[in-house]
PDB file of C-alpha atoms and ligand atoms in Angstrom:
ATOM      1  CA  MET A   1     102.194 147.745  65.205  1.00 26.00           C
ATOM      2  CA  THR A   2     105.217 148.470  63.044  1.00 33.00           C
ATOM      3  CA  LEU A   3     105.854 146.716  59.768  1.00 35.00           C
ATOM      4  CA  ARG A   4     108.895 145.105  61.278  1.00 38.00           C
ATOM      5  CA  SER A   5     107.474 143.662  64.494  1.00 42.00           C
ATOM      6  CA  SER A   6     104.406 142.044  62.946  1.00 60.00           C
ATOM      7  CA  ARG A   7     106.199 139.353  60.990  1.00 91.00           C
ATOM      8  CA  ILE A   8     108.706 136.709  62.080  1.00 95.00           C
ATOM      9  CA  PRO A   9     111.703 136.525  59.732  1.00 97.00           C
ATOM     10  CA  LEU A  10     111.891 133.343  57.704  1.00 97.00           C
ATOM     11  CA  VAL A  11     114.867 131.780  55.943  1.00 98.00           C
ATOM     12  CA  LEU A  12     114.193 128.892  53.582  1.00 98.00           C
ATOM     13  CA  GLY A  13     116.889 126.763  51.952  1.00 98.00           C
ATOM     14  CA  ASN A  14     115.982 125.371  48.544  1.00 98.00           C
ATOM     15  CA  TRP A  15     118.288 122.419  47.939  1.00 98.00           C
ATOM     16  CA  LYS A  16     116.965 121.861  44.408  1.00 98.00           C
ATOM     17  CA  MET A  17     118.185 118.573  42.847  1.00 98.00           C
ATOM     18  CA  HIS A  18     121.299 118.406  45.018  1.00 98.00           C
ATOM     19  CA  THR A  19     122.549 115.962  47.675  1.00 98.00           C
ATOM     20  CA  ALA A  20     122.774 112.220  47.991  1.00 98.00           C
ATOM     21  CA  LEU A  21     120.800 110.843  50.934  1.00 98.00           C
ATOM     22  CA  GLU A  22     123.799 110.689  53.249  1.00 98.00           C
ATOM     23  CA  ASP A  23     124.809 114.297  52.497  1.00 97.00           C
ATOM     24  CA  ALA A  24     121.205 115.377  52.897  1.00 98.00           C
ATOM     25  CA  CYS A  25     121.007 113.844  56.374  1.00 98.00           C
ATOM     26  CA  THR A  26     124.266 115.495  57.437  1.00 98.00           C
ATOM     27  CA  LEU A  27     123.140 118.860  56.090  1.00 98.00           C
ATOM     28  CA  ALA A  28     119.724 118.512  57.704  1.00 98.00           C
ATOM     29  CA  ASP A  29     121.379 117.852  61.085  1.00 97.00           C
ATOM     30  CA  ALA A  30     123.618 120.896  60.657  1.00 98.00           C
ATOM     31  CA  THR A  31     120.703 123.079  59.610  1.00 98.00           C
ATOM     32  CA  ALA A  32     118.656 121.888  62.579  1.00 97.00           C
ATOM     33  CA  SER A  33     121.466 123.042  64.892  1.00 97.00           C
ATOM     34  CA  ILE A  34     121.624 126.396  63.120  1.00 97.00           C
ATOM     35  CA  ALA A  35     117.863 126.824  63.489  1.00 97.00           C
ATOM     36  CA  ALA A  36     117.947 125.797  67.153  1.00 97.00           C
ATOM     37  CA  ALA A  37     120.489 128.553  67.816  1.00 97.00           C
ATOM     38  CA  HIS A  38     118.059 131.146  66.405  1.00 97.00           C
ATOM     39  CA  PRO A  39     114.634 130.613  67.957  1.00 95.00           C
ATOM     40  CA  GLU A  40     113.817 134.270  67.194  1.00 95.00           C
ATOM     41  CA  ILE A  41     113.260 133.389  63.532  1.00 97.00           C
ATOM     42  CA  GLU A  42     111.848 130.534  61.456  1.00 97.00           C
ATOM     43  CA  VAL A  43     114.101 128.325  59.365  1.00 98.00           C
ATOM     44  CA  GLY A  44     113.083 125.769  56.782  1.00 98.00           C
ATOM     45  CA  ILE A  45     114.686 123.491  54.227  1.00 98.00           C
ATOM     46  CA  LEU A  46     113.291 122.178  50.961  1.00 98.00           C
ATOM     47  CA  PRO A  47     115.245 118.998  50.217  1.00 98.00           C
ATOM     48  CA  PRO A  48     114.664 116.806  47.173  1.00 98.00           C
ATOM     49  CA  ALA A  49     111.245 115.210  47.707  1.00 98.00           C
ATOM     50  CA  LEU A  50     112.774 111.734  47.749  1.00 98.00           C
ATOM     51  CA  TRP A  51     114.608 112.565  50.995  1.00 98.00           C
ATOM     52  CA  LEU A  52     111.706 114.144  52.849  1.00 98.00           C
ATOM     53  CA  VAL A  53     110.527 111.016  54.652  1.00 98.00           C
ATOM     54  CA  SER A  54     114.024 110.094  55.871  1.00 98.00           C
ATOM     55  CA  ILE A  55     114.832 113.626  56.986  1.00 98.00           C
ATOM     56  CA  HIS A  56     111.471 114.028  58.673  1.00 97.00           C
ATOM     57  CA  LYS A  57     112.016 110.816  60.615  1.00 97.00           C
ATOM     58  CA  ARG A  58     115.588 111.718  61.472  1.00 97.00           C
ATOM     59  CA  LEU A  59     114.875 115.222  62.750  1.00 96.00           C
ATOM     60  CA  GLY A  60     111.738 114.277  64.670  1.00 91.00           C
ATOM     61  CA  GLY A  61     108.746 116.436  65.453  1.00 82.00           C
ATOM     62  CA  ALA A  62     110.575 118.732  67.874  1.00 84.00           C
ATOM     63  CA  SER A  63     113.205 119.928  65.408  1.00 92.00           C
ATOM     64  CA  ALA A  64     113.725 123.665  65.062  1.00 95.00           C
ATOM     65  CA  VAL A  65     113.999 123.384  61.301  1.00 97.00           C
ATOM     66  CA  MET A  66     110.825 122.982  59.286  1.00 97.00           C
ATOM     67  CA  LEU A  67     110.572 121.054  56.041  1.00 98.00           C
ATOM     68  CA  GLY A  68     109.127 122.115  52.741  1.00 98.00           C
ATOM     69  CA  ALA A  69     108.416 120.748  49.278  1.00 98.00           C
ATOM     70  CA  GLN A  70     110.073 122.300  46.227  1.00 98.00           C
ATOM     71  CA  ASP A  71     106.959 121.729  44.161  1.00 98.00           C
ATOM     72  CA  VAL A  72     103.460 120.279  44.448  1.00 98.00           C
ATOM     73  CA  ALA A  73     100.928 118.947  41.969  1.00 98.00           C
ATOM     74  CA  PRO A  74      97.508 120.604  41.937  1.00 98.00           C
ATOM     75  CA  GLN A  75      95.515 117.366  41.919  1.00 98.00           C
ATOM     76  CA  PRO A  76      95.007 115.247  45.049  1.00 98.00           C
ATOM     77  CA  SER A  77      95.703 111.950  43.208  1.00 98.00           C
ATOM     78  CA  GLY A  78      95.416 110.351  39.794  1.00 98.00           C
ATOM     79  CA  ALA A  79      97.255 109.555  36.584  1.00 98.00           C
ATOM     80  CA  PHE A  80      99.979 112.216  36.843  1.00 98.00           C
ATOM     81  CA  THR A  81     103.246 110.398  36.265  1.00 98.00           C
ATOM     82  CA  GLY A  82     106.117 111.733  38.311  1.00 97.00           C
ATOM     83  CA  ASP A  83     104.040 114.202  40.329  1.00 98.00           C
ATOM     84  CA  LEU A  84     103.495 114.375  44.082  1.00 98.00           C
ATOM     85  CA  SER A  85     100.255 115.661  45.558  1.00 98.00           C
ATOM     86  CA  ALA A  86      99.847 117.997  48.483  1.00 98.00           C
ATOM     87  CA  GLU A  87      98.176 115.131  50.346  1.00 98.00           C
ATOM     88  CA  MET A  88     101.310 112.989  49.898  1.00 98.00           C
ATOM     89  CA  LEU A  89     103.660 115.777  50.947  1.00 98.00           C
ATOM     90  CA  ALA A  90     101.621 117.175  53.835  1.00 98.00           C
ATOM     91  CA  PRO A  91     102.692 114.681  56.546  1.00 97.00           C
ATOM     92  CA  TYR A  92     106.324 115.714  56.072  1.00 97.00           C
ATOM     93  CA  THR A  93     106.157 119.394  55.244  1.00 98.00           C
ATOM     94  CA  ARG A  94     105.023 122.782  56.452  1.00 97.00           C
ATOM     95  CA  PHE A  95     105.836 124.772  53.279  1.00 98.00           C
ATOM     96  CA  MET A  96     105.046 124.124  49.620  1.00 98.00           C
ATOM     97  CA  LEU A  97     106.858 126.162  46.993  1.00 98.00           C
ATOM     98  CA  ALA A  98     105.019 127.121  43.813  1.00 98.00           C
ATOM     99  CA  GLY A  99     106.160 129.159  40.851  1.00 97.00           C
ATOM    100  CA  HIS A 100     109.926 128.888  41.217  1.00 98.00           C
ATOM    101  CA  SER A 101     111.462 130.318  38.049  1.00 96.00           C
ATOM    102  CA  GLU A 102     113.129 126.988  37.244  1.00 97.00           C
ATOM    103  CA  ARG A 103     109.666 125.395  37.127  1.00 97.00           C
ATOM    104  CA  ARG A 104     108.280 128.314  35.137  1.00 96.00           C
ATOM    105  CA  HIS A 105     111.112 128.434  32.609  1.00 94.00           C
ATOM    106  CA  LEU A 106     112.417 124.861  32.364  1.00 96.00           C
ATOM    107  CA  HIS A 107     109.035 123.161  32.676  1.00 96.00           C
ATOM    108  CA  GLY A 108     106.856 125.794  31.039  1.00 95.00           C
ATOM    109  CA  GLU A 109     104.664 126.270  34.104  1.00 97.00           C
ATOM    110  CA  ARG A 110     102.187 129.083  33.646  1.00 97.00           C
ATOM    111  CA  ASP A 111     100.659 131.456  36.180  1.00 97.00           C
ATOM    112  CA  GLU A 112      97.344 129.551  36.089  1.00 97.00           C
ATOM    113  CA  LEU A 113      99.089 126.325  37.135  1.00 98.00           C
ATOM    114  CA  VAL A 114     100.928 128.160  39.892  1.00 98.00           C
ATOM    115  CA  ARG A 115      97.556 129.380  41.163  1.00 98.00           C
ATOM    116  CA  ASP A 116      96.281 125.784  41.292  1.00 98.00           C
ATOM    117  CA  LYS A 117      99.374 124.748  43.232  1.00 98.00           C
ATOM    118  CA  LEU A 118      98.647 127.373  45.876  1.00 98.00           C
ATOM    119  CA  ASP A 119      95.156 125.895  46.167  1.00 97.00           C
ATOM    120  CA  ALA A 120      96.658 122.469  46.703  1.00 98.00           C
ATOM    121  CA  ALA A 121      98.805 123.707  49.593  1.00 98.00           C
ATOM    122  CA  TRP A 122      95.871 125.488  51.227  1.00 97.00           C
ATOM    123  CA  ARG A 123      93.715 122.386  50.748  1.00 97.00           C
ATOM    124  CA  VAL A 124      95.995 120.456  53.112  1.00 98.00           C
ATOM    125  CA  ASP A 125      96.556 123.394  55.451  1.00 97.00           C
ATOM    126  CA  ARG A 126     100.175 123.997  54.516  1.00 97.00           C
ATOM    127  CA  VAL A 127     101.910 127.318  53.836  1.00 97.00           C
ATOM    128  CA  PRO A 128     102.307 128.075  50.134  1.00 98.00           C
ATOM    129  CA  VAL A 129     105.428 129.966  49.122  1.00 98.00           C
ATOM    130  CA  LEU A 130     104.688 131.857  45.923  1.00 98.00           C
ATOM    131  CA  ALA A 131     107.802 132.725  43.912  1.00 98.00           C
ATOM    132  CA  VAL A 132     107.571 135.656  41.531  1.00 98.00           C
ATOM    133  CA  GLY A 133     110.150 137.603  39.585  1.00 98.00           C
ATOM    134  CA  GLU A 134     111.129 139.138  36.290  1.00 98.00           C
ATOM    135  CA  THR A 135     113.833 138.144  33.812  1.00 97.00           C
ATOM    136  CA  GLY A 136     116.832 140.369  33.129  1.00 97.00           C
ATOM    137  CA  GLU A 137     115.376 141.395  29.798  1.00 97.00           C
ATOM    138  CA  GLN A 138     112.068 142.350  31.415  1.00 98.00           C
ATOM    139  CA  ARG A 139     113.868 144.469  34.018  1.00 97.00           C
ATOM    140  CA  ALA A 140     116.067 146.103  31.383  1.00 97.00           C
ATOM    141  CA  SER A 141     112.979 147.090  29.419  1.00 98.00           C
ATOM    142  CA  GLY A 142     111.327 148.620  32.481  1.00 97.00           C
ATOM    143  CA  ARG A 143     108.676 145.914  32.841  1.00 98.00           C
ATOM    144  CA  ALA A 144     109.740 144.319  36.156  1.00 98.00           C
ATOM    145  CA  THR A 145     106.795 145.556  38.214  1.00 97.00           C
ATOM    146  CA  GLU A 146     104.313 144.831  35.432  1.00 97.00           C
ATOM    147  CA  VAL A 147     105.543 141.222  35.185  1.00 97.00           C
ATOM    148  CA  VAL A 148     105.453 140.649  38.932  1.00 98.00           C
ATOM    149  CA  ALA A 149     101.995 142.245  39.168  1.00 97.00           C
ATOM    150  CA  ARG A 150     100.704 139.898  36.472  1.00 97.00           C
ATOM    151  CA  GLN A 151     102.108 136.864  38.313  1.00 97.00           C
ATOM    152  CA  LEU A 152     100.461 138.054  41.531  1.00 97.00           C
ATOM    153  CA  GLU A 153      97.193 138.838  39.834  1.00 96.00           C
ATOM    154  CA  VAL A 154      96.716 135.409  38.319  1.00 97.00           C
ATOM    155  CA  ALA A 155      97.834 133.627  41.484  1.00 97.00           C
ATOM    156  CA  LEU A 156      96.030 135.747  44.036  1.00 95.00           C
ATOM    157  CA  SER A 157      93.073 137.668  42.669  1.00 91.00           C
ATOM    158  CA  GLY A 158      89.816 136.656  44.313  1.00 90.00           C
ATOM    159  CA  ARG A 159      91.556 135.128  47.321  1.00 91.00           C
ATOM    160  CA  SER A 160      90.287 135.680  50.844  1.00 89.00           C
ATOM    161  CA  ALA A 161      92.288 137.639  53.391  1.00 88.00           C
ATOM    162  CA  ALA A 162      92.686 134.423  55.408  1.00 87.00           C
ATOM    163  CA  GLU A 163      94.337 132.739  52.444  1.00 90.00           C
ATOM    164  CA  VAL A 164      96.654 135.554  51.452  1.00 91.00           C
ATOM    165  CA  GLU A 165      97.744 136.251  54.998  1.00 89.00           C
ATOM    166  CA  THR A 166      98.940 132.657  55.399  1.00 92.00           C
ATOM    167  CA  LEU A 167     100.979 132.902  52.229  1.00 95.00           C
ATOM    168  CA  VAL A 168     104.680 133.637  51.905  1.00 97.00           C
ATOM    169  CA  ILE A 169     105.781 135.536  48.798  1.00 98.00           C
ATOM    170  CA  ALA A 170     109.342 135.154  47.534  1.00 98.00           C
ATOM    171  CA  TYR A 171     110.542 137.892  45.208  1.00 98.00           C
ATOM    172  CA  GLU A 172     113.186 136.177  43.108  1.00 98.00           C
ATOM    173  CA  PRO A 173     114.450 138.099  40.091  1.00 98.00           C
ATOM    174  CA  VAL A 174     115.327 135.419  37.565  1.00 97.00           C
ATOM    175  CA  TRP A 175     118.581 137.132  36.606  1.00 97.00           C
ATOM    176  CA  ALA A 176     119.788 136.873  40.216  1.00 98.00           C
ATOM    177  CA  ILE A 177     119.129 133.167  40.748  1.00 97.00           C
ATOM    178  CA  GLY A 178     122.326 131.158  40.825  1.00 96.00           C
ATOM    179  CA  THR A 179     124.301 133.904  39.095  1.00 97.00           C
ATOM    180  CA  GLY A 180     126.189 135.395  42.027  1.00 97.00           C
ATOM    181  CA  ILE A 181     124.630 138.757  41.171  1.00 97.00           C
ATOM    182  CA  ALA A 182     122.066 139.603  43.835  1.00 97.00           C
ATOM    183  CA  ALA A 183     119.604 142.448  43.461  1.00 97.00           C
ATOM    184  CA  THR A 184     120.695 145.530  45.318  1.00 97.00           C
ATOM    185  CA  PRO A 185     119.072 145.815  48.750  1.00 97.00           C
ATOM    186  CA  GLN A 186     117.274 148.886  47.413  1.00 97.00           C
ATOM    187  CA  ASP A 187     115.852 147.066  44.368  1.00 97.00           C
ATOM    188  CA  ALA A 188     114.741 144.144  46.544  1.00 98.00           C
ATOM    189  CA  ALA A 189     113.077 146.463  49.053  1.00 98.00           C
ATOM    190  CA  GLU A 190     111.418 148.489  46.315  1.00 98.00           C
ATOM    191  CA  MET A 191     109.864 145.416  44.728  1.00 98.00           C
ATOM    192  CA  ALA A 192     108.689 144.154  48.139  1.00 98.00           C
ATOM    193  CA  ALA A 193     107.001 147.527  48.659  1.00 97.00           C
ATOM    194  CA  VAL A 194     105.398 147.273  45.220  1.00 97.00           C
ATOM    195  CA  ILE A 195     104.105 143.800  46.116  1.00 97.00           C
ATOM    196  CA  ARG A 196     102.618 145.090  49.380  1.00 95.00           C
ATOM    197  CA  ALA A 197     100.982 147.995  47.564  1.00 94.00           C
ATOM    198  CA  TRP A 198      99.516 145.503  45.102  1.00 94.00           C
ATOM    199  CA  LEU A 199      98.234 143.346  47.997  1.00 93.00           C
ATOM    200  CA  ARG A 200      96.662 146.398  49.621  1.00 91.00           C
ATOM    201  CA  ALA A 201      94.759 147.108  46.427  1.00 89.00           C
ATOM    202  CA  LEU A 202      93.484 143.507  46.459  1.00 83.00           C
ATOM    203  CA  GLY A 203      90.938 144.507  49.081  1.00 80.00           C
ATOM    204  CA  PRO A 204      90.531 142.878  52.467  1.00 75.00           C
ATOM    205  CA  VAL A 205      94.117 141.692  52.794  1.00 81.00           C
ATOM    206  CA  ALA A 206      96.389 143.301  55.397  1.00 87.00           C
ATOM    207  CA  PRO A 207      99.724 143.384  53.546  1.00 90.00           C
ATOM    208  CA  GLU A 208     101.521 144.096  56.819  1.00 90.00           C
ATOM    209  CA  ARG A 209     100.806 140.484  57.734  1.00 91.00           C
ATOM    210  CA  VAL A 210     102.247 138.895  54.583  1.00 95.00           C
ATOM    211  CA  ARG A 211     105.865 137.826  54.672  1.00 97.00           C
ATOM    212  CA  ILE A 212     107.907 138.745  51.628  1.00 98.00           C
ATOM    213  CA  LEU A 213     111.267 137.049  51.159  1.00 98.00           C
ATOM    214  CA  TYR A 214     114.010 137.974  48.755  1.00 98.00           C
ATOM    215  CA  GLY A 215     115.772 135.249  46.756  1.00 98.00           C
ATOM    216  CA  GLY A 216     118.658 135.370  44.303  1.00 98.00           C
ATOM    217  CA  SER A 217     122.335 134.872  45.165  1.00 98.00           C
ATOM    218  CA  VAL A 218     121.875 135.562  48.885  1.00 98.00           C
ATOM    219  CA  THR A 219     125.063 134.821  50.821  1.00 98.00           C
ATOM    220  CA  ALA A 220     126.331 135.302  54.351  1.00 98.00           C
ATOM    221  CA  ALA A 221     128.149 138.379  53.053  1.00 98.00           C
ATOM    222  CA  ASN A 222     125.164 140.229  51.571  1.00 98.00           C
ATOM    223  CA  ALA A 223     122.309 138.969  53.778  1.00 98.00           C
ATOM    224  CA  ALA A 224     122.455 141.661  56.460  1.00 97.00           C
ATOM    225  CA  ASP A 225     122.256 144.449  53.876  1.00 98.00           C
ATOM    226  CA  ILE A 226     119.297 142.786  52.174  1.00 98.00           C
ATOM    227  CA  PHE A 227     117.522 142.235  55.500  1.00 97.00           C
ATOM    228  CA  ALA A 228     118.104 145.827  56.592  1.00 96.00           C
ATOM    229  CA  SER A 229     114.895 146.937  54.902  1.00 96.00           C
ATOM    230  CA  PRO A 230     111.727 146.463  56.975  1.00 95.00           C
ATOM    231  CA  GLU A 231     110.023 145.376  53.753  1.00 96.00           C
ATOM    232  CA  ILE A 232     112.103 142.175  53.526  1.00 98.00           C
ATOM    233  CA  ASP A 233     111.203 139.369  55.918  1.00 97.00           C
ATOM    234  CA  GLY A 234     113.906 136.869  55.103  1.00 98.00           C
ATOM    235  CA  ALA A 235     115.258 134.896  52.195  1.00 98.00           C
ATOM    236  CA  LEU A 236     114.722 131.974  49.901  1.00 98.00           C
ATOM    237  CA  VAL A 237     118.242 130.655  49.505  1.00 98.00           C
ATOM    238  CA  GLY A 238     119.499 128.252  46.851  1.00 98.00           C
ATOM    239  CA  GLY A 239     123.226 127.585  46.523  1.00 98.00           C
ATOM    240  CA  ALA A 240     124.214 128.968  49.915  1.00 98.00           C
ATOM    241  CA  SER A 241     121.773 126.661  51.708  1.00 98.00           C
ATOM    242  CA  LEU A 242     123.954 123.695  50.689  1.00 98.00           C
ATOM    243  CA  LYS A 243     126.879 125.020  52.738  1.00 98.00           C
ATOM    244  CA  ALA A 244     126.094 124.899  56.446  1.00 98.00           C
ATOM    245  CA  GLU A 245     128.505 127.685  57.390  1.00 98.00           C
ATOM    246  CA  GLU A 246     127.190 130.012  54.706  1.00 98.00           C
ATOM    247  CA  PHE A 247     123.580 129.242  55.597  1.00 98.00           C
ATOM    248  CA  ALA A 248     124.388 129.853  59.286  1.00 98.00           C
ATOM    249  CA  GLY A 249     125.599 133.342  58.379  1.00 98.00           C
ATOM    250  CA  ILE A 250     122.351 134.098  56.551  1.00 98.00           C
ATOM    251  CA  VAL A 251     120.241 132.786  59.431  1.00 98.00           C
ATOM    252  CA  ALA A 252     122.271 134.867  61.891  1.00 98.00           C
ATOM    253  CA  ALA A 253     121.695 137.967  59.759  1.00 98.00           C
ATOM    254  CA  ALA A 254     117.957 137.280  59.753  1.00 97.00           C
ATOM    255  CA  GLY A 255     118.165 136.804  63.517  1.00 94.00           C
ATOM    256  CA  GLY A 256     119.681 140.268  63.769  1.00 88.00           C
ATOM    257  CA  ARG A 257     116.750 141.513  61.733  1.00 75.00           C
ATOM    258  CA  ALA A 258     114.305 140.023  64.278  1.00 67.00           C
ATOM    259  CA  THR A 259     115.663 141.992  67.212  1.00 59.00           C
TER     260      THR A 259
HETATM  261  C1  LIG B 301     116.639 129.835  44.345  1.00 95.03           C
HETATM  262  O1  LIG B 301     116.859 128.835  43.681  1.00 95.03           O
HETATM  263  O2  LIG B 301     115.516 130.052  44.780  1.00 95.03           O
HETATM  264  C2  LIG B 301     117.752 130.734  44.606  1.00 95.03           C
HETATM  265  C3  LIG B 301     117.481 131.890  45.133  1.00 95.03           C
HETATM  266  O3  LIG B 301     119.006 130.302  44.247  1.00 95.03           O
HETATM  267  P1  LIG B 301     120.404 131.027  44.606  1.00 95.03           P
HETATM  268  O4  LIG B 301     120.346 131.432  46.053  1.00 95.03           O
HETATM  269  O5  LIG B 301     121.426 129.981  44.350  1.00 95.03           O
HETATM  270  O6  LIG B 301     120.503 132.198  43.714  1.00 95.03           O
END
């Protein structure tokens, strides 16, 4: 089995705190059509949590686009003002994102909390998407792989192969998120290879089975180059996922990667 054929490409759109409900419904419809045109890959959207129920109802169970949560609380219920548990999100979602750099940096979320969030997603049988990545300063000082390895270690050490192989990892260099400056395809591929080498060292895990996405200023124009490496299995897309035409170009590039 080659690296490339063992994993289905995945493109996830992270809408962050954008869209009013009406815009969200229109964009969800458009994204569902884009996904339906590319059955060779998987496509998901992570709308604001407040819109999940409406979008889920609107798209119906047979939709080609899957839904995800941008964040999840570790606890199943309790006095956690403003949080949403995995149990609450599970009926509407397939993916649960943990460790996005905006949560890490703007909300002070630490690796240990990110680990607990992965547990929450597994607890309800959903797919955790673990975001990792270094800052520009960390890359400039030659510490990019060390930082990513530390994030992986806290989140994943001691996990079973069954857990890790159902995980999606998104390599998102912080300096590339929302800046218009994507990592070079070579840098993205190199870090994905480093992540797989790290997973291999973890023990029973088959890193060939773990999907690794790249995220950070992915556009329709640069997607094909980024997806050209067999190490990269798709993208976590922010800004470009809010523009249906742009997102369609990224999905089409990932479709080309699947063939
Ligand atoms: C993100 O928020 O995960 C992201 C990658 O954003 P953008 O595509 O806008 O850089």
